[in-house]
PDB file of C-alpha atoms and ligand atoms in Angstrom:
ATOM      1  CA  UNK B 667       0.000   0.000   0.000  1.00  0.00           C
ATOM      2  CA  UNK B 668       1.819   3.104  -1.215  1.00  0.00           C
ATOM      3  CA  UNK B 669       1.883   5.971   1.544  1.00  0.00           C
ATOM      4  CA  UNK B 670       2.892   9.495  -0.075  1.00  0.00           C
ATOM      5  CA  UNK B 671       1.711  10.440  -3.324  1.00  0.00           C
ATOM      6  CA  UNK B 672       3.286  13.151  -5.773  1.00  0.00           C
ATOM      7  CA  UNK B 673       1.514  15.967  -6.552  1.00  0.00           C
ATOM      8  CA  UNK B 674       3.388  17.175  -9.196  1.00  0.00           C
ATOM      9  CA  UNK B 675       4.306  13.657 -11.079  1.00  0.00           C
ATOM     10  CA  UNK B 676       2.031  12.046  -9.637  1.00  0.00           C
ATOM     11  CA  UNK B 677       4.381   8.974  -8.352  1.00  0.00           C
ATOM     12  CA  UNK B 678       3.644   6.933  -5.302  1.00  0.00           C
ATOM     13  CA  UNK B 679       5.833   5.714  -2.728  1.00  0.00           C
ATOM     14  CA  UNK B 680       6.066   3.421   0.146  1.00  0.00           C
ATOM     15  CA  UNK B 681       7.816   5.419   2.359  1.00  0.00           C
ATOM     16  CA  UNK B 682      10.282   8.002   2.749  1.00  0.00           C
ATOM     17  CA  UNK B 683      13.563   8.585   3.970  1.00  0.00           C
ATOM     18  CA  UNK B 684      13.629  10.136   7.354  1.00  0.00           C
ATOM     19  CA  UNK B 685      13.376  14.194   7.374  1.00  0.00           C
ATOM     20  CA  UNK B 686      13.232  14.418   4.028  1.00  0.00           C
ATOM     21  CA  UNK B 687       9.595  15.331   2.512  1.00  0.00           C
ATOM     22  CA  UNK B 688      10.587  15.245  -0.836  1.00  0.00           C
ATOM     23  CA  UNK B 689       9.772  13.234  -3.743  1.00  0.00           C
ATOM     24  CA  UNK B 690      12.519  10.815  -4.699  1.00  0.00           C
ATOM     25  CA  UNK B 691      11.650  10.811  -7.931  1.00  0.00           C
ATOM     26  CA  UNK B 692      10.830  14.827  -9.610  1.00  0.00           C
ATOM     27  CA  UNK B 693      12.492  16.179  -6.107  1.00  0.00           C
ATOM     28  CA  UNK B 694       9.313  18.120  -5.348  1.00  0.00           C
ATOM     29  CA  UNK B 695       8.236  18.562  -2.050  1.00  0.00           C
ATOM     30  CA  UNK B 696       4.709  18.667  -1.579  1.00  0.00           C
ATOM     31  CA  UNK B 697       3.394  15.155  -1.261  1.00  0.00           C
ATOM     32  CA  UNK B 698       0.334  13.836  -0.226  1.00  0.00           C
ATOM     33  CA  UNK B 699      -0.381  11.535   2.422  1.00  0.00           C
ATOM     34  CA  UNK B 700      -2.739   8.978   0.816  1.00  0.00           C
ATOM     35  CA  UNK B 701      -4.625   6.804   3.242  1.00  0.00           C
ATOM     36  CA  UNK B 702      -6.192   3.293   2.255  1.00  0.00           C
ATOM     37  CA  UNK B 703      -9.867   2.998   2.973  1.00  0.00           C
ATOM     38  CA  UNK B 704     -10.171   1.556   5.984  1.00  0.00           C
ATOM     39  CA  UNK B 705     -13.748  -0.579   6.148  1.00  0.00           C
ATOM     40  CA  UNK B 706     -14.904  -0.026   9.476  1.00  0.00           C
ATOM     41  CA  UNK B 707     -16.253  -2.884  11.222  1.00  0.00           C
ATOM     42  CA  UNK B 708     -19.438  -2.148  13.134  1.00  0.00           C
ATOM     43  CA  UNK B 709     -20.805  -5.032  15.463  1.00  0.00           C
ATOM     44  CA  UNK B 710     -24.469  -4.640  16.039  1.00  0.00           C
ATOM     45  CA  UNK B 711     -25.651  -5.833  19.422  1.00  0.00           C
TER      46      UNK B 711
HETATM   47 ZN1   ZN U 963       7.316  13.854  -8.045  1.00  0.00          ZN
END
């Protein structure tokens, strides 16, 4: 499940190195933190 997203190339990533907001891959540095849908479980009683 990537983790930061590009805005400007539009590249995903897994992580990234420590301190350094910056994408690896067009060296821009506002990324987005993309979060998986989590299904929530509801439990009816
Ligand atoms: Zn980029």
């Amino acid at each position: 499940m990537k983790m930061y997203k590009c805005v400007r190339c539009g590249k995903e990533f897994d992580e990234l190195p420590k301190g350094l907001i910056r994408c690896p891959n067009c060296a821009y540095r506002i990324l987005t933190k993309t979060r998986p849908p989590v299904a929530r479980t509801v439990q009816a009683r």
